[in-house]
CSV table of C-alpha atoms in Angstrom, one decimal:
chain,number,residue,atom,x,y,z
Z,1,ALA,CA,-0.3,-13.9,-1.4
Z,2,LEU,CA,-0.1,-14.2,-4.8
Z,3,GLN,CA,1.9,-11.1,-5.1
Z,4,LYS,CA,4.5,-11.8,-3.4
Z,5,PRO,CA,6.6,-13.8,-5.5
Z,6,PHE,CA,6.3,-11.9,-8.3
Z,7,PHE,CA,7.5,-9.2,-6.5
Z,8,SER,CA,10.5,-11.0,-4.7
Z,9,GLU,CA,11.7,-12.2,-8.7
Z,10,VAL,CA,12.1,-7.3,-9.2
Z,11,GLY,CA,14.0,-7.4,-6.1
Z,12,ILE,CA,10.8,-7.0,-3.3
Z,13,CYS,CA,10.5,-9.3,-0.4
Z,14,LEU,CA,7.2,-9.2,1.1
Z,15,ASP,CA,7.9,-11.8,3.6
Z,16,ARG,CA,7.9,-10.3,6.6
Z,17,TYR,CA,4.5,-8.3,6.0
Z,18,PHE,CA,0.5,-10.1,6.3
Z,19,ASN,CA,-0.9,-11.6,2.9
Z,20,GLY,CA,-3.3,-8.3,2.9
Z,21,THR,CA,-3.8,-4.7,3.4
Z,22,LEU,CA,-5.1,-2.4,5.9
Z,23,ASN,CA,-6.9,0.0,4.4
Z,24,LEU,CA,-6.7,3.5,6.2
Z,25,ASP,CA,-9.2,5.9,5.8
Z,26,ILE,CA,-7.7,9.4,6.1
Z,27,SER,CA,-10.8,11.6,4.5
Z,28,PRO,CA,-11.2,13.8,4.8
Z,29,TYR,CA,-8.1,14.1,2.9
Z,30,THR,CA,-6.7,12.3,0.1
Z,31,PHE,CA,-3.2,11.4,-1.2
Z,32,ALA,CA,-0.7,11.5,-4.4
Z,33,ILE,CA,2.1,9.4,-3.8
Z,34,VAL,CA,5.1,11.7,-5.4
Z,35,LYS,CA,8.5,9.8,-4.6
Z,36,PRO,CA,7.7,5.9,-4.1
Z,37,ASP,CA,10.9,4.2,-2.4
Z,38,HIS,CA,10.3,1.3,-5.0
Z,39,GLN,CA,8.4,1.6,-8.5
Z,40,ILE,CA,7.7,-1.7,-10.1
Z,41,ASN,CA,6.1,-1.6,-14.1
Z,42,GLN,CA,4.1,-3.3,-15.8
Z,43,LEU,CA,4.2,-6.4,-13.3
Z,44,LEU,CA,2.4,-9.2,-15.3
Z,45,TRP,CA,1.1,-11.1,-11.7
Z,46,SER,CA,-2.1,-13.0,-13.2
Z,47,GLU,CA,-2.7,-14.6,-16.3
Z,48,ASP,CA,-6.1,-13.1,-16.0
Z,49,LEU,CA,-5.5,-10.0,-15.7
Z,50,PRO,CA,-3.0,-7.3,-17.5
Z,51,ALA,CA,0.7,-6.2,-16.1
Z,52,GLU,CA,0.5,-3.2,-13.3
Z,53,ASN,CA,2.4,-0.9,-11.9
Z,54,PHE,CA,2.8,-0.5,-8.8
Z,55,SER,CA,4.2,2.3,-6.2
Z,56,LEU,CA,5.6,1.3,-2.7
Z,57,VAL,CA,6.5,4.2,0.1
Z,58,GLU,CA,8.0,3.1,3.1
Z,59,CYS,CA,6.5,4.2,6.2
Z,60,ARG,CA,5.2,3.3,9.8
Z,61,LEU,CA,2.2,2.7,11.6
Z,62,ASN,CA,1.4,3.0,15.4
Z,63,PHE,CA,-1.2,1.1,17.4
Z,64,ALA,CA,-1.7,1.0,20.5
Z,65,GLY,CA,1.6,2.1,21.5
Z,66,ASN,CA,3.2,0.1,19.3
Z,67,GLU,CA,5.6,0.5,15.9
Z,68,TYR,CA,4.8,-1.3,12.4
Z,69,PRO,CA,7.4,-1.3,9.5
Z,70,ALA,CA,4.9,-0.8,6.8
Z,71,LEU,CA,4.6,-0.3,3.0
Z,72,ILE,CA,2.1,2.2,1.0
Z,73,TYR,CA,0.8,-0.7,-1.4
Z,74,TYR,CA,-0.7,1.5,-4.3
Z,75,PRO,CA,-1.6,0.4,-7.9
Z,76,ASN,CA,-1.1,2.4,-10.3
Z,77,ALA,CA,-5.1,3.3,-11.4
Z,78,GLN,CA,-4.6,3.6,-15.1
Z,79,THR,CA,-3.4,0.3,-14.9
Z,80,LYS,CA,-5.8,-1.2,-13.2
Z,81,VAL,CA,-8.7,-0.3,-14.9
Z,82,GLU,CA,-11.4,-2.8,-13.3
Z,83,HIS,CA,-10.8,-2.3,-9.6
Z,84,PHE,CA,-11.4,1.2,-7.9
Z,85,GLN,CA,-10.1,2.7,-4.9
Z,86,ALA,CA,-11.0,5.6,-3.1
Z,87,HIS,CA,-8.5,8.3,-3.0
Z,88,ASN,CA,-9.1,8.5,1.0
Z,89,ILE,CA,-8.0,5.2,0.9
Z,90,VAL,CA,-4.6,4.7,1.7
Z,91,GLU,CA,-3.9,0.7,1.4
Z,92,VAL,CA,-0.7,-0.6,4.0
Z,93,LEU,CA,1.1,-3.5,3.7
Z,94,SER,CA,2.3,-4.6,7.5
Z,95,PRO,CA,3.5,-6.9,10.3
Z,96,PHE,CA,0.4,-8.6,11.3
Z,97,ILE,CA,-1.5,-6.9,13.9
Z,98,GLU,CA,-3.2,-8.5,17.1
Z,99,GLY,CA,-6.3,-6.7,18.0
Z,100,VAL,CA,-6.5,-4.1,15.5
Z,101,SER,CA,-9.9,-3.8,13.7
Z,102,TYR,CA,-12.5,-1.7,11.8
Z,103,GLY,CA,-12.8,1.6,13.0
Z,104,ASP,CA,-9.3,1.9,15.2
Z,105,VAL,CA,-7.1,4.5,15.0
Z,106,ILE,CA,-4.0,4.1,13.7
Z,107,GLY,CA,-1.0,6.5,12.9
Z,108,LEU,CA,1.2,6.6,9.8
Z,109,THR,CA,4.5,7.9,9.8
Z,110,LEU,CA,6.9,8.4,6.5
Z,111,ALA,CA,9.3,10.6,5.2
Z,112,ASP,CA,7.5,14.6,4.0
Z,113,ASN,CA,7.9,14.4,0.4
Z,114,LYS,CA,7.2,11.1,0.2
Z,115,VAL,CA,3.2,11.6,-0.4
Z,116,LYS,CA,0.8,14.7,-0.9
Z,117,PHE,CA,-1.9,14.6,1.3
Z,118,LYS,CA,-4.8,17.1,0.0
Z,119,LYS,CA,-7.5,18.2,2.1
Z,120,SER,CA,-10.9,17.6,-0.1
């Protein structure tokens, strides 16, 4: 919620998405964003933190027979040094999904050329 106005200022409206991320464990794979749909560099969204770079990739989530528009949300590790994010966890912004809980299987659909997956 704190970041939404700052993303909006650079032309990315996140109003349709829930104020939090779903963290998808893709083990035993890791991922790297190759071609983001949106790249935001040096976004200063907090007075207490340095500016950060963000990559966003459009995707779809599939859960319980329903499909939801979503974005892979990736704060660049080089600009977020105080926070460690495992390379097998994909953070996703989506609308609120009723009934989803820890341990559920969620499908992730995206264009082939956007993200590279590698078995670790």
